[in-house]
Backbone as a chain_set.jsonl record, in Angstrom:
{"seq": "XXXXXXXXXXXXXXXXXXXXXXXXXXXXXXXXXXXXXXXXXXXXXXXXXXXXXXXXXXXXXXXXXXXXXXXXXXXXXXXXXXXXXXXXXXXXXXXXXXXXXXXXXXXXXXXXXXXXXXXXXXXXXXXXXXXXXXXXXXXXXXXXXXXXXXXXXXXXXXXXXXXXXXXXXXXXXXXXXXXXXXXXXXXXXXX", "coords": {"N": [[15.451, 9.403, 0.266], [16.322, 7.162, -2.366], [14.718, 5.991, -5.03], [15.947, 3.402, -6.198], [17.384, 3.007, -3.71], [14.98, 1.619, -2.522], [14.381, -0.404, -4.283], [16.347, -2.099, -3.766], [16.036, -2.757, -1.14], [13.803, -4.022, -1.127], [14.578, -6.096, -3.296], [16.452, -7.36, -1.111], [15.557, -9.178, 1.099], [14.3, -11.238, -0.716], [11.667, -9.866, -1.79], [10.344, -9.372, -4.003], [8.757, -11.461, -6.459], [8.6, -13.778, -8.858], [6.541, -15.428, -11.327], [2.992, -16.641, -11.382], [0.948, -14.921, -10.584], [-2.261, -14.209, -8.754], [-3.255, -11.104, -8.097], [-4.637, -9.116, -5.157], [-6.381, -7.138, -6.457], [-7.656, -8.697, -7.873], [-6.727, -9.249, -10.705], [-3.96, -10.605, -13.129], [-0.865, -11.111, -12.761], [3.148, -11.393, -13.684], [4.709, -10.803, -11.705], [5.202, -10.535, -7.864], [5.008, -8.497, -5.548], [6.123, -8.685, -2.334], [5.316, -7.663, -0.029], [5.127, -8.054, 2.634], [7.308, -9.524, 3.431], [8.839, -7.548, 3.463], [7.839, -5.926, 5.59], [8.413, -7.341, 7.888], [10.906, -6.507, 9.019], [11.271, -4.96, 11.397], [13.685, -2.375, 11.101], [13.549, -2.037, 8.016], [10.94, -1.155, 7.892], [10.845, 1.314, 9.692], [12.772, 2.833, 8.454], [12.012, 3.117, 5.5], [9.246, 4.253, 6.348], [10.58, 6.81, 7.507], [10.961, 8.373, 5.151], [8.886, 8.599, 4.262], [7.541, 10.191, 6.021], [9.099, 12.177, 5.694], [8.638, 13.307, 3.471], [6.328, 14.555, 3.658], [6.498, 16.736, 6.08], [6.252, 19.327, 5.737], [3.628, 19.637, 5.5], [0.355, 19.972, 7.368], [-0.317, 17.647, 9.445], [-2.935, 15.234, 11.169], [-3.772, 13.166, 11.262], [-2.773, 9.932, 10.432], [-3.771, 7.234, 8.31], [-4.149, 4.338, 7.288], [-5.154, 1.036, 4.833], [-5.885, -1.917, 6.315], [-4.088, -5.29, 5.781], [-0.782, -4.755, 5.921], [-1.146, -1.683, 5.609], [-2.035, -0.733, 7.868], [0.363, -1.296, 9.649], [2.289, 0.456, 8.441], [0.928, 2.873, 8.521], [1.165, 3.081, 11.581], [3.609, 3.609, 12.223], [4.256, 5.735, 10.519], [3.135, 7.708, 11.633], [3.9, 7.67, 14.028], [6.107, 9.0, 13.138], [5.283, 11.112, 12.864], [4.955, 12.206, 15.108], [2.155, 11.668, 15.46], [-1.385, 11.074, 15.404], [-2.674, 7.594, 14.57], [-4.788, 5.623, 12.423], [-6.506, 3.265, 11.796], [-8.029, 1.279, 8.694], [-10.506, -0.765, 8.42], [-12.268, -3.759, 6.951], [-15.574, -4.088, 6.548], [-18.137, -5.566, 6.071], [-17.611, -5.701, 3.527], [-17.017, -2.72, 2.778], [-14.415, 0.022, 3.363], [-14.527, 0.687, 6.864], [-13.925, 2.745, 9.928], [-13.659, 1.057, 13.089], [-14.044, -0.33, 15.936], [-14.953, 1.74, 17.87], [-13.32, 4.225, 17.223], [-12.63, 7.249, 15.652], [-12.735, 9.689, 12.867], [-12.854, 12.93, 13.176], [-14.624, 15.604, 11.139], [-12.853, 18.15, 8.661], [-10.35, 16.901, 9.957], [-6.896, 16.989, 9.532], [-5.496, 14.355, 7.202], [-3.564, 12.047, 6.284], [-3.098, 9.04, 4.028], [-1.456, 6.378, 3.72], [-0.497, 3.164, 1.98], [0.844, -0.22, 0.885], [1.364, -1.639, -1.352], [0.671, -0.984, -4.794], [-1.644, -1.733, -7.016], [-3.85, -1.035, -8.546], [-5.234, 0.612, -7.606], [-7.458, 0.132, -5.465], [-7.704, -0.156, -2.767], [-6.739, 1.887, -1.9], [-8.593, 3.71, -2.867], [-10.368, 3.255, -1.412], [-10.092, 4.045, 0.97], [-9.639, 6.857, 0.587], [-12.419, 7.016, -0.309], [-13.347, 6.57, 2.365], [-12.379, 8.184, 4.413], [-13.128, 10.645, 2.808], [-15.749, 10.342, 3.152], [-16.197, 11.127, 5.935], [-15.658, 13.749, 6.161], [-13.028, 14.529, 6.015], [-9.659, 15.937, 5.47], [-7.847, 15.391, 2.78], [-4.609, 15.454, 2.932], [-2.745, 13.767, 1.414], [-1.219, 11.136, -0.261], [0.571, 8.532, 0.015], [2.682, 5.676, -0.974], [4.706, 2.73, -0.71], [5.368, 1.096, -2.97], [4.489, 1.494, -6.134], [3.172, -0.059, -8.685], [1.844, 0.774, -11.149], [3.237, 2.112, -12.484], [2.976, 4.789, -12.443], [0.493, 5.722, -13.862], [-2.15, 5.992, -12.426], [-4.023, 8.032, -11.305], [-5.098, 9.812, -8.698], [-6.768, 11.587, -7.624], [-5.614, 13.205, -5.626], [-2.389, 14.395, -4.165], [0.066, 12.677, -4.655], [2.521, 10.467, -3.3], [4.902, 7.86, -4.465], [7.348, 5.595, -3.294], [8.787, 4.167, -4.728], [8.226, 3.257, -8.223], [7.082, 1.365, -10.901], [6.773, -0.465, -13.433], [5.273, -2.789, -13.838], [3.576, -5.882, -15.247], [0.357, -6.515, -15.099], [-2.555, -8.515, -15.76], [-6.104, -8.566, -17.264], [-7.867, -11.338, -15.762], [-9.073, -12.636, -18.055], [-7.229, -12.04, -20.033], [-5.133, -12.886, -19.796], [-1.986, -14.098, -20.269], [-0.348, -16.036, -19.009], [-2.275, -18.076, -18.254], [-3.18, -18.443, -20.076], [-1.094, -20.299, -21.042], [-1.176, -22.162, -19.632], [0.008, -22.212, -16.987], [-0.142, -22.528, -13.513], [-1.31, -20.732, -11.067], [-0.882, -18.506, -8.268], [-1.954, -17.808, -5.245], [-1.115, -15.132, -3.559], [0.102, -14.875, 0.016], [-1.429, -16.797, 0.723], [-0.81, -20.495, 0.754], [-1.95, -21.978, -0.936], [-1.619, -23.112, -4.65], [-3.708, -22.359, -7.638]], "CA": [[15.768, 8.036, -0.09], [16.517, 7.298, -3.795], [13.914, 4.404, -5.397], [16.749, 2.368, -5.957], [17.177, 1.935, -2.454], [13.431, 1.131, -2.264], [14.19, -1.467, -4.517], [17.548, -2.326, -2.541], [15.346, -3.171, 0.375], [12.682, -5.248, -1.204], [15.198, -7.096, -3.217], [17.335, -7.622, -0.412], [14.511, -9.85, 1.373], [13.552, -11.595, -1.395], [10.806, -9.63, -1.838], [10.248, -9.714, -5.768], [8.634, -12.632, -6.464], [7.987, -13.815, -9.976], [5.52, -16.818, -11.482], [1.885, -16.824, -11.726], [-0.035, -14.441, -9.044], [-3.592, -14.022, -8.7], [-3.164, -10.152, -7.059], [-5.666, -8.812, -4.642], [-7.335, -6.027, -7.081], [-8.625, -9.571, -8.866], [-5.722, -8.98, -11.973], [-2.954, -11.498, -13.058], [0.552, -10.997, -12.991], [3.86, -12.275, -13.723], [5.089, -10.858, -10.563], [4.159, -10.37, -6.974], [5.916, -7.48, -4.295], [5.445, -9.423, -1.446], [5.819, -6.385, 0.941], [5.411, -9.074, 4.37], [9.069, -9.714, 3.066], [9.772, -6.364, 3.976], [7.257, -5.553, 6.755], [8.625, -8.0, 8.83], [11.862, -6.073, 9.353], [11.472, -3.202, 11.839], [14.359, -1.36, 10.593], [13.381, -1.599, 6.826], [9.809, -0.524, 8.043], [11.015, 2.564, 10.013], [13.572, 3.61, 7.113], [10.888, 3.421, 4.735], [8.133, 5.312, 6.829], [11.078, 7.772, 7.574], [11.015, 8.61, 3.68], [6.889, 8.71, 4.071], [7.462, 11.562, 6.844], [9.72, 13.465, 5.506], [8.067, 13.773, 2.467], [4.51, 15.285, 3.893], [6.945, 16.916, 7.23], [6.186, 20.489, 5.871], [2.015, 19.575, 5.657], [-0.316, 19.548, 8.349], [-1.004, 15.496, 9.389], [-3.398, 15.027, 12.309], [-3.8, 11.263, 11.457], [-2.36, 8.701, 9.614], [-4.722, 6.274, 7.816], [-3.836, 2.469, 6.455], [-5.654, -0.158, 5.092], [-5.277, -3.366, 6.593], [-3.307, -5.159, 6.615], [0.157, -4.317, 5.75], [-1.006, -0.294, 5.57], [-1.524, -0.984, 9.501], [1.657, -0.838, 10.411], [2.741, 1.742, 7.652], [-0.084, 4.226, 9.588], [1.346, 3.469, 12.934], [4.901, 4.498, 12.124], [4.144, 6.541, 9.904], [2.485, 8.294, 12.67], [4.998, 7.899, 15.147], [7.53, 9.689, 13.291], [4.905, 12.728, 13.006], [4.049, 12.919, 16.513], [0.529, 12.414, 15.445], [-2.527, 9.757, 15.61], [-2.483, 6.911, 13.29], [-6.081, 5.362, 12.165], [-6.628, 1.887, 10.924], [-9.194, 1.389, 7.857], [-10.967, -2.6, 7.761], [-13.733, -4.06, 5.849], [-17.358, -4.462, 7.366], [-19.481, -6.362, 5.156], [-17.514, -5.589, 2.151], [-16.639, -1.334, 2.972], [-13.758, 0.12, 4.202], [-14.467, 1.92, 7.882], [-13.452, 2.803, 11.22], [-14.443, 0.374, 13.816], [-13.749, -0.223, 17.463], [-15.122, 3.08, 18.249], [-12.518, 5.032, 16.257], [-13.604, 8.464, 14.984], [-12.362, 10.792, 12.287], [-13.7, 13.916, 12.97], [-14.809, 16.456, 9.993], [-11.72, 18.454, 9.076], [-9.243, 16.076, 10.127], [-5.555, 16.805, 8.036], [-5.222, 13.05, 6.739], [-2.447, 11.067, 5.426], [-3.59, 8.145, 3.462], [-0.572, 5.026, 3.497], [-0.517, 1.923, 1.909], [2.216, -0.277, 1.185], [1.695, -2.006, -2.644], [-0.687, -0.482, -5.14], [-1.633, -1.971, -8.123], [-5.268, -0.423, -9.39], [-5.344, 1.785, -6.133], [-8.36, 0.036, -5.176], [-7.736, 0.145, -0.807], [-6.185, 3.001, -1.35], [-9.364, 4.986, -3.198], [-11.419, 2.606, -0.222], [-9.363, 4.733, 2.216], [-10.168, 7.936, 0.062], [-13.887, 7.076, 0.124], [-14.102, 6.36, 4.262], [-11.959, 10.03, 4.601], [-14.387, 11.811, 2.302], [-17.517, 10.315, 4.318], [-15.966, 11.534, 7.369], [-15.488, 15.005, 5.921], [-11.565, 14.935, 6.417], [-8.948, 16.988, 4.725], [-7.051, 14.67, 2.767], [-3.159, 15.728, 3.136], [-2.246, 13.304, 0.215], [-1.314, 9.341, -0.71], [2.232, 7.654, -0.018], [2.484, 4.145, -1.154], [5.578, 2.078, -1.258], [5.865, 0.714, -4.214], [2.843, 2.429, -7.42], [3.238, -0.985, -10.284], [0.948, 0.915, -12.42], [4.106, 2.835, -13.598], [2.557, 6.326, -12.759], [-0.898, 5.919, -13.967], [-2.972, 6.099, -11.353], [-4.432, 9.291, -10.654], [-6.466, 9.419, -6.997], [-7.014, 13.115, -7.206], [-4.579, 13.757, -4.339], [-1.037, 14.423, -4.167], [0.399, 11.113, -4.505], [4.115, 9.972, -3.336], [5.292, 7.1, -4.071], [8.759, 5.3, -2.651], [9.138, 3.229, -6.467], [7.124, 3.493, -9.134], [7.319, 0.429, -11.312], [5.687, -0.903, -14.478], [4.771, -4.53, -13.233], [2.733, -6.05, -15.773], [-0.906, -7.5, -14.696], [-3.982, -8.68, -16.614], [-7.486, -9.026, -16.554], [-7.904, -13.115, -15.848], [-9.593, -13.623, -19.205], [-6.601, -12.137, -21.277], [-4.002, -13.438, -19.32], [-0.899, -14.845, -21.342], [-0.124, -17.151, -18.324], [-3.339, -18.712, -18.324], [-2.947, -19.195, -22.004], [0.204, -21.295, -21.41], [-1.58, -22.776, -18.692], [0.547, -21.916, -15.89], [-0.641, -22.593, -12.101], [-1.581, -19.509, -10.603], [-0.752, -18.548, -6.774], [-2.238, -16.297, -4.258], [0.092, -14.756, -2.632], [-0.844, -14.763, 1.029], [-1.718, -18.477, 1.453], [0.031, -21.605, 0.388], [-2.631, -22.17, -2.58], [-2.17, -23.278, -5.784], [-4.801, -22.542, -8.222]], "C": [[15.444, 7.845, -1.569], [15.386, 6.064, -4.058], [14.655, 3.216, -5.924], [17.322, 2.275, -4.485], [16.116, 1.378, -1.908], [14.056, -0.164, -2.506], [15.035, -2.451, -4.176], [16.786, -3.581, -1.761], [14.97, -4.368, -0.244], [13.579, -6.677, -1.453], [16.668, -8.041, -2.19], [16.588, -8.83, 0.248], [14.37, -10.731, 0.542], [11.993, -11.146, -1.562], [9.754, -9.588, -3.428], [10.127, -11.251, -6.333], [8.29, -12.878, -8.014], [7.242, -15.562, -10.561], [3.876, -16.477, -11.766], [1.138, -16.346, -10.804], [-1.552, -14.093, -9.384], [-3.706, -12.587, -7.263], [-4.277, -9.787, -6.62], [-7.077, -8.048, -4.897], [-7.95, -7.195, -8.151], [-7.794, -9.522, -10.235], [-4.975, -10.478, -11.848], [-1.75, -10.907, -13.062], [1.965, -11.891, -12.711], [4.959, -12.226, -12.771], [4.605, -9.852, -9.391], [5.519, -8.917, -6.271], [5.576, -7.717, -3.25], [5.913, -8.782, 0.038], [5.417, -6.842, 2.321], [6.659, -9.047, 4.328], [9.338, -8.445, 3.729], [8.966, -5.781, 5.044], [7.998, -6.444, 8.184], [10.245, -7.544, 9.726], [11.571, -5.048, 10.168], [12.073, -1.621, 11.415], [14.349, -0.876, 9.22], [12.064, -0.679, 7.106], [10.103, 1.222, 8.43], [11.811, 3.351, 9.008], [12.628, 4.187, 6.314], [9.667, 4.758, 5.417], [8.982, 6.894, 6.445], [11.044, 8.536, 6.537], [9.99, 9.077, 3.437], [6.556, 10.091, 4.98], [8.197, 12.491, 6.372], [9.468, 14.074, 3.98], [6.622, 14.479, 2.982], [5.352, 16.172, 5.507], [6.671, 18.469, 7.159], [4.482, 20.371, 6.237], [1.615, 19.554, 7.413], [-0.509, 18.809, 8.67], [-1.421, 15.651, 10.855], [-3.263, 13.653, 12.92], [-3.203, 10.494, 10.268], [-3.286, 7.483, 9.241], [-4.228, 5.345, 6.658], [-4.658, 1.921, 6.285], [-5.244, -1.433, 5.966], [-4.961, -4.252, 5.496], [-1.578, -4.582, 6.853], [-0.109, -1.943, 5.483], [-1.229, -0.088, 7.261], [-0.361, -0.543, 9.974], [2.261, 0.422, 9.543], [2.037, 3.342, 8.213], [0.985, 4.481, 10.695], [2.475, 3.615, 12.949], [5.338, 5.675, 11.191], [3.908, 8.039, 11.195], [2.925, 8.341, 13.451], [5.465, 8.919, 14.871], [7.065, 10.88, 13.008], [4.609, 13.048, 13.977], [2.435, 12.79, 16.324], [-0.256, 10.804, 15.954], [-2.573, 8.703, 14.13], [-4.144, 6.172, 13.358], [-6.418, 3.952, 11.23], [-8.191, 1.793, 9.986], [-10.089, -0.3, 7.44], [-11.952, -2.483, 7.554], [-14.346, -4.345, 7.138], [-18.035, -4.351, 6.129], [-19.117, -5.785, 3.706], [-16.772, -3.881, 2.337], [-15.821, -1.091, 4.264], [-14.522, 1.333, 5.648], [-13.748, 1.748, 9.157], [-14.146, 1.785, 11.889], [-13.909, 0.429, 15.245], [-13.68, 0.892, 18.375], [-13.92, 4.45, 17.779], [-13.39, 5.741, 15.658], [-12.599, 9.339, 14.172], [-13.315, 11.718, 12.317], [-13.417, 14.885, 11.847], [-13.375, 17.155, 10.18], [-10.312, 18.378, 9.18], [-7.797, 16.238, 8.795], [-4.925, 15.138, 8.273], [-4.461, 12.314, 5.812], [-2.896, 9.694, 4.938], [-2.37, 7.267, 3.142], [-0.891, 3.734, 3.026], [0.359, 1.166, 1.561], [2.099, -1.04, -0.58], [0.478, -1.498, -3.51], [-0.85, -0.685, -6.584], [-2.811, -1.033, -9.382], [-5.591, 0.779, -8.181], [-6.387, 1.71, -5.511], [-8.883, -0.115, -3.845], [-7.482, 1.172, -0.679], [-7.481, 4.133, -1.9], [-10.531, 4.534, -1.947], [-10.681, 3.628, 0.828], [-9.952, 6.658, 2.007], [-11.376, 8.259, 0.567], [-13.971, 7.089, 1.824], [-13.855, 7.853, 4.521], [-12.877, 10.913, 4.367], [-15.501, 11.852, 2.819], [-17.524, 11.103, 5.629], [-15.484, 13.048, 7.063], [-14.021, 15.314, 5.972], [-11.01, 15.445, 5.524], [-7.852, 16.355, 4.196], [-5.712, 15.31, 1.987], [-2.586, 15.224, 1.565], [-1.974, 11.75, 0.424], [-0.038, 8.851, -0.31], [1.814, 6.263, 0.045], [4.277, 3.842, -1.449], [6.366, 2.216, -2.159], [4.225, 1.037, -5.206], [3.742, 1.225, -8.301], [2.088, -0.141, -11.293], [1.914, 1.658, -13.189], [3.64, 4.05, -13.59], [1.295, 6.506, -13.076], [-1.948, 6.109, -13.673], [-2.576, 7.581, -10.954], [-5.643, 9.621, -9.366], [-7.091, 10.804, -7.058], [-6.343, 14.032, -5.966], [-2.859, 13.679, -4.622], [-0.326, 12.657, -4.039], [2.371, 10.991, -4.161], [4.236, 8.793, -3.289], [6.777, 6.312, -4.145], [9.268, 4.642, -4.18], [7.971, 3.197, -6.984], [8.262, 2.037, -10.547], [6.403, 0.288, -12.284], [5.705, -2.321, -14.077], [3.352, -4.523, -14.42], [1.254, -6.626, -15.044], [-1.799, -7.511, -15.939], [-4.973, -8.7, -16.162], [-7.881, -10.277, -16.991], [-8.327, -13.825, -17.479], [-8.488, -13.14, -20.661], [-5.117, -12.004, -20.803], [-3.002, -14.203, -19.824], [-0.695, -16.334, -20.234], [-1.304, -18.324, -17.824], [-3.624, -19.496, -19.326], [-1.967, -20.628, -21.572], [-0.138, -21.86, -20.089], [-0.354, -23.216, -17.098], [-0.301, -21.962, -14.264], [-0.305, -20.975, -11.752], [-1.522, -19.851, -8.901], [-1.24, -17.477, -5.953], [-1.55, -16.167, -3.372], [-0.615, -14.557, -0.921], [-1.201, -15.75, 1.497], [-0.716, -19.003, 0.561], [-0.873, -22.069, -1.016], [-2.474, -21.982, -4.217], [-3.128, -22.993, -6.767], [-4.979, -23.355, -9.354]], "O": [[14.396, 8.31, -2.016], [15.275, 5.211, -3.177], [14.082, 2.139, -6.087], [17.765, 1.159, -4.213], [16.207, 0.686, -0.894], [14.319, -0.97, -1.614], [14.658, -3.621, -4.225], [16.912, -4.806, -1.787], [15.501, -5.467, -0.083], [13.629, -7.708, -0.783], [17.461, -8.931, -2.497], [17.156, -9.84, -0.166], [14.191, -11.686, 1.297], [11.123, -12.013, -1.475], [8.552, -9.815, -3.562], [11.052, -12.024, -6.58], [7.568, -11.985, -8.457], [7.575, -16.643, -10.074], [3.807, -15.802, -12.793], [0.561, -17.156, -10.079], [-1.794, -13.659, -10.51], [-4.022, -12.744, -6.084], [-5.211, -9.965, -7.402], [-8.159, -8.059, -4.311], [-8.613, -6.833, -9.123], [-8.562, -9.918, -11.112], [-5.169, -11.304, -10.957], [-1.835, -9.806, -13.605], [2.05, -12.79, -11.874], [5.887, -13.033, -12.724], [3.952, -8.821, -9.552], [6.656, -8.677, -6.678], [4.615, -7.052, -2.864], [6.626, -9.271, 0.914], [5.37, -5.972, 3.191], [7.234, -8.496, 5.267], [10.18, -8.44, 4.627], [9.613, -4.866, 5.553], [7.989, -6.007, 9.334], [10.637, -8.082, 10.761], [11.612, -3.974, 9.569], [11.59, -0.49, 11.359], [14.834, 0.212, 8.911], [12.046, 0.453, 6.623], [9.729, 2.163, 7.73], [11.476, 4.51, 8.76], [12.357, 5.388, 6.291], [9.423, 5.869, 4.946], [8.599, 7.783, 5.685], [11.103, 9.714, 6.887], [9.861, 9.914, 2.544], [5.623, 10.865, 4.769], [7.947, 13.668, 6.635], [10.0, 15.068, 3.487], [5.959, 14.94, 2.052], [4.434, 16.226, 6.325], [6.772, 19.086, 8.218], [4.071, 20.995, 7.215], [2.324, 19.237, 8.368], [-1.613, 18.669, 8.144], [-0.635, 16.065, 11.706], [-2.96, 13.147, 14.0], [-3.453, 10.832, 9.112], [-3.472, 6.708, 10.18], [-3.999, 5.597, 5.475], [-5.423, 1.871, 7.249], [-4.055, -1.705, 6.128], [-5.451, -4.073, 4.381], [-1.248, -4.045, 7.911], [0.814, -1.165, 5.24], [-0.533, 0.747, 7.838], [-0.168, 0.483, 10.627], [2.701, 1.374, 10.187], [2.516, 4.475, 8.259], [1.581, 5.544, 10.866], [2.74, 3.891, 14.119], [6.387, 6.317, 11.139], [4.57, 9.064, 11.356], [2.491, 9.273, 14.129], [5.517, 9.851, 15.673], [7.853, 11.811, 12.848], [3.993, 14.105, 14.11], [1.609, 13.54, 16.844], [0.172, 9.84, 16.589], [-2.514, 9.068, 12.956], [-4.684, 6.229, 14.463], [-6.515, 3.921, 10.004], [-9.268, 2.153, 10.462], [-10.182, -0.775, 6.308], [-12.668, -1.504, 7.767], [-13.936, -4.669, 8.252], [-18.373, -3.405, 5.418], [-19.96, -5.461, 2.869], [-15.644, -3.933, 1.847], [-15.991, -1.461, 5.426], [-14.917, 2.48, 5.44], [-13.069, 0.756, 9.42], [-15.247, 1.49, 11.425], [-13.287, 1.441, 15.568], [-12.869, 1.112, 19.274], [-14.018, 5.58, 18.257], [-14.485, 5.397, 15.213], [-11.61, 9.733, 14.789], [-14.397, 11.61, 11.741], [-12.251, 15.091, 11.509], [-12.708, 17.04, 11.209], [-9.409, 19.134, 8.821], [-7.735, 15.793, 7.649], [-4.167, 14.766, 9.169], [-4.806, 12.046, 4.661], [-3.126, 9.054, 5.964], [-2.135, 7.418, 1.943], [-1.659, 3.106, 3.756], [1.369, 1.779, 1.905], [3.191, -0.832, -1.108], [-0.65, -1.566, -3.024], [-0.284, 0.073, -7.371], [-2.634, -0.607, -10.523], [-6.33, 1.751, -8.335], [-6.745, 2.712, -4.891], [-10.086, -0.199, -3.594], [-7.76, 1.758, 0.368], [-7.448, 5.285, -1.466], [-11.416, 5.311, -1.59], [-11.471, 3.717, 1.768], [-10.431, 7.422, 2.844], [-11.674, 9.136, 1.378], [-14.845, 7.773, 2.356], [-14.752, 8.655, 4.779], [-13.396, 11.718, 5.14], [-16.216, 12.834, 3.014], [-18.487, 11.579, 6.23], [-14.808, 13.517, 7.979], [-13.772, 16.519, 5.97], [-11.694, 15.565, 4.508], [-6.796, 16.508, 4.81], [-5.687, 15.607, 0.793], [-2.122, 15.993, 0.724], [-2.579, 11.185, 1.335], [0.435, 9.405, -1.302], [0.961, 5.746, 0.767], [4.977, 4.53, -2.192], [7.393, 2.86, -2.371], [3.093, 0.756, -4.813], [4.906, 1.494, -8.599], [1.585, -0.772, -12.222], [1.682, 1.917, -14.369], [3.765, 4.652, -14.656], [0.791, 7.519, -12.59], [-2.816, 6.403, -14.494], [-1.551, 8.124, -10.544], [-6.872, 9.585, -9.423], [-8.082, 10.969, -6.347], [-6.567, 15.178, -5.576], [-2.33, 12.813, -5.318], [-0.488, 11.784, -3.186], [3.239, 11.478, -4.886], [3.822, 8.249, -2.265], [7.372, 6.485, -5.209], [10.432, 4.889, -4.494], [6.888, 3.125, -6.405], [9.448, 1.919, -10.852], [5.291, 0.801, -12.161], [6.844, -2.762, -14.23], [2.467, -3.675, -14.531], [1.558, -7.448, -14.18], [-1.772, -6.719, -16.881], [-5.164, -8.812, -14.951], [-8.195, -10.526, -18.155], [-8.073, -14.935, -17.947], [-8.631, -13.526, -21.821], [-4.215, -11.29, -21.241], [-3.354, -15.381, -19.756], [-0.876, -17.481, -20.643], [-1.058, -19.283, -17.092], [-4.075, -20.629, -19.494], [-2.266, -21.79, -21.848], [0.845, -22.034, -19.369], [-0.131, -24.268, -16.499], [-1.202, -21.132, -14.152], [0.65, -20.274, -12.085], [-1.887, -20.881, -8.333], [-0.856, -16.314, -6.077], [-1.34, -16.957, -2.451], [-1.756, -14.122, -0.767], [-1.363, -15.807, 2.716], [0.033, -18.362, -0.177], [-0.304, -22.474, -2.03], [-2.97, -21.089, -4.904], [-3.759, -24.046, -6.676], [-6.095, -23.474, -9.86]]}, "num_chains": 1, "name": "protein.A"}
């Protein structure tokens, strides 16, 4: 699958949002990838994964591992379409781990999914839980990479579009300057 049909998809949805976001890694930017837009489709989801399997289809993958929430479902079809186990990654008290008696054992060949990645900061939280648990991490697939390539995890990285999306850090934010309302994507809030 070419990354212009990545971006096909998203913008097919309206998924490309632009204005004043307050993104999750704590940055600004002047636009969002509001990858619910495109989770909410089944058939964009499974296309996409399909692209996420058949890129790692020669590797070993035992498990599939997402953050929450949108890397959730990117695990568990991800993981379908290898025949394998998929592994959800949520916060406790601030750190990503396993919970509800979920175990990666030492070892483990581990696929690491997430679905937008700006600073790669769920996705090196996904890194860190793997490495505690001794696993054998396979490599990275994300979506959509806005850092434009820059981001280096130390693992094989694929990702579906690679994008330069601008962001800032809040205090040298142009849209702050020009006093623009800021939005978190994710709720209905204003800032």
């Amino acid at each position: 699958m070419s990354p212009e049909k990545v971006r096909e998809i998203f913008l097919q949805v309206g998924a490309l949002r632009t204005g004043h976001f307050l993104l999750s890694s704590g940055r600004h930017s002047n636009e969002y990838w509001e990858k619910f837009w495109v989770l909410q489709y089944p058939e964009h989801v499974q296309t996409l994964c399909a692209e996420i399997a058949r890129r790692f289809r020669h590797n070993t993958v035992d498990v599939v591992l997402g953050p929450t929430t949108g890397g959730i479902l990117l695990a568990y079809e991800v993981a379908r379409q290898l025949h394998t186990r998929a592994l959800y990654a949520e916060k406790e008290q601030g750190i990503r781990c396993l919970r509800r008696g979920l175990v990666l054992p030492p070892n483990t060949h581990t696929l690491i999914v997430d679905d937008v990645m700006t600073t790669g900061g769920a996705t090196r939280e996904c890194i860190e839980l793997a490495q505690r648990h001794q696993a054998n991490i396979v490599g990275v697939a994300v979506l959509v990479d806005r850092s434009g390539g820059t981001i280096n995890l130390g693992y094989r990285l694929e990702a579906l579009l690679t994008v330069e999306s601008p962001s800032y850090a809040p205090d040298e934010c142009p849209l702050c300057r020009q006093g623009l309302p800021i939005e978190e994507p994710g709720t209905s809030r204003l800032r």
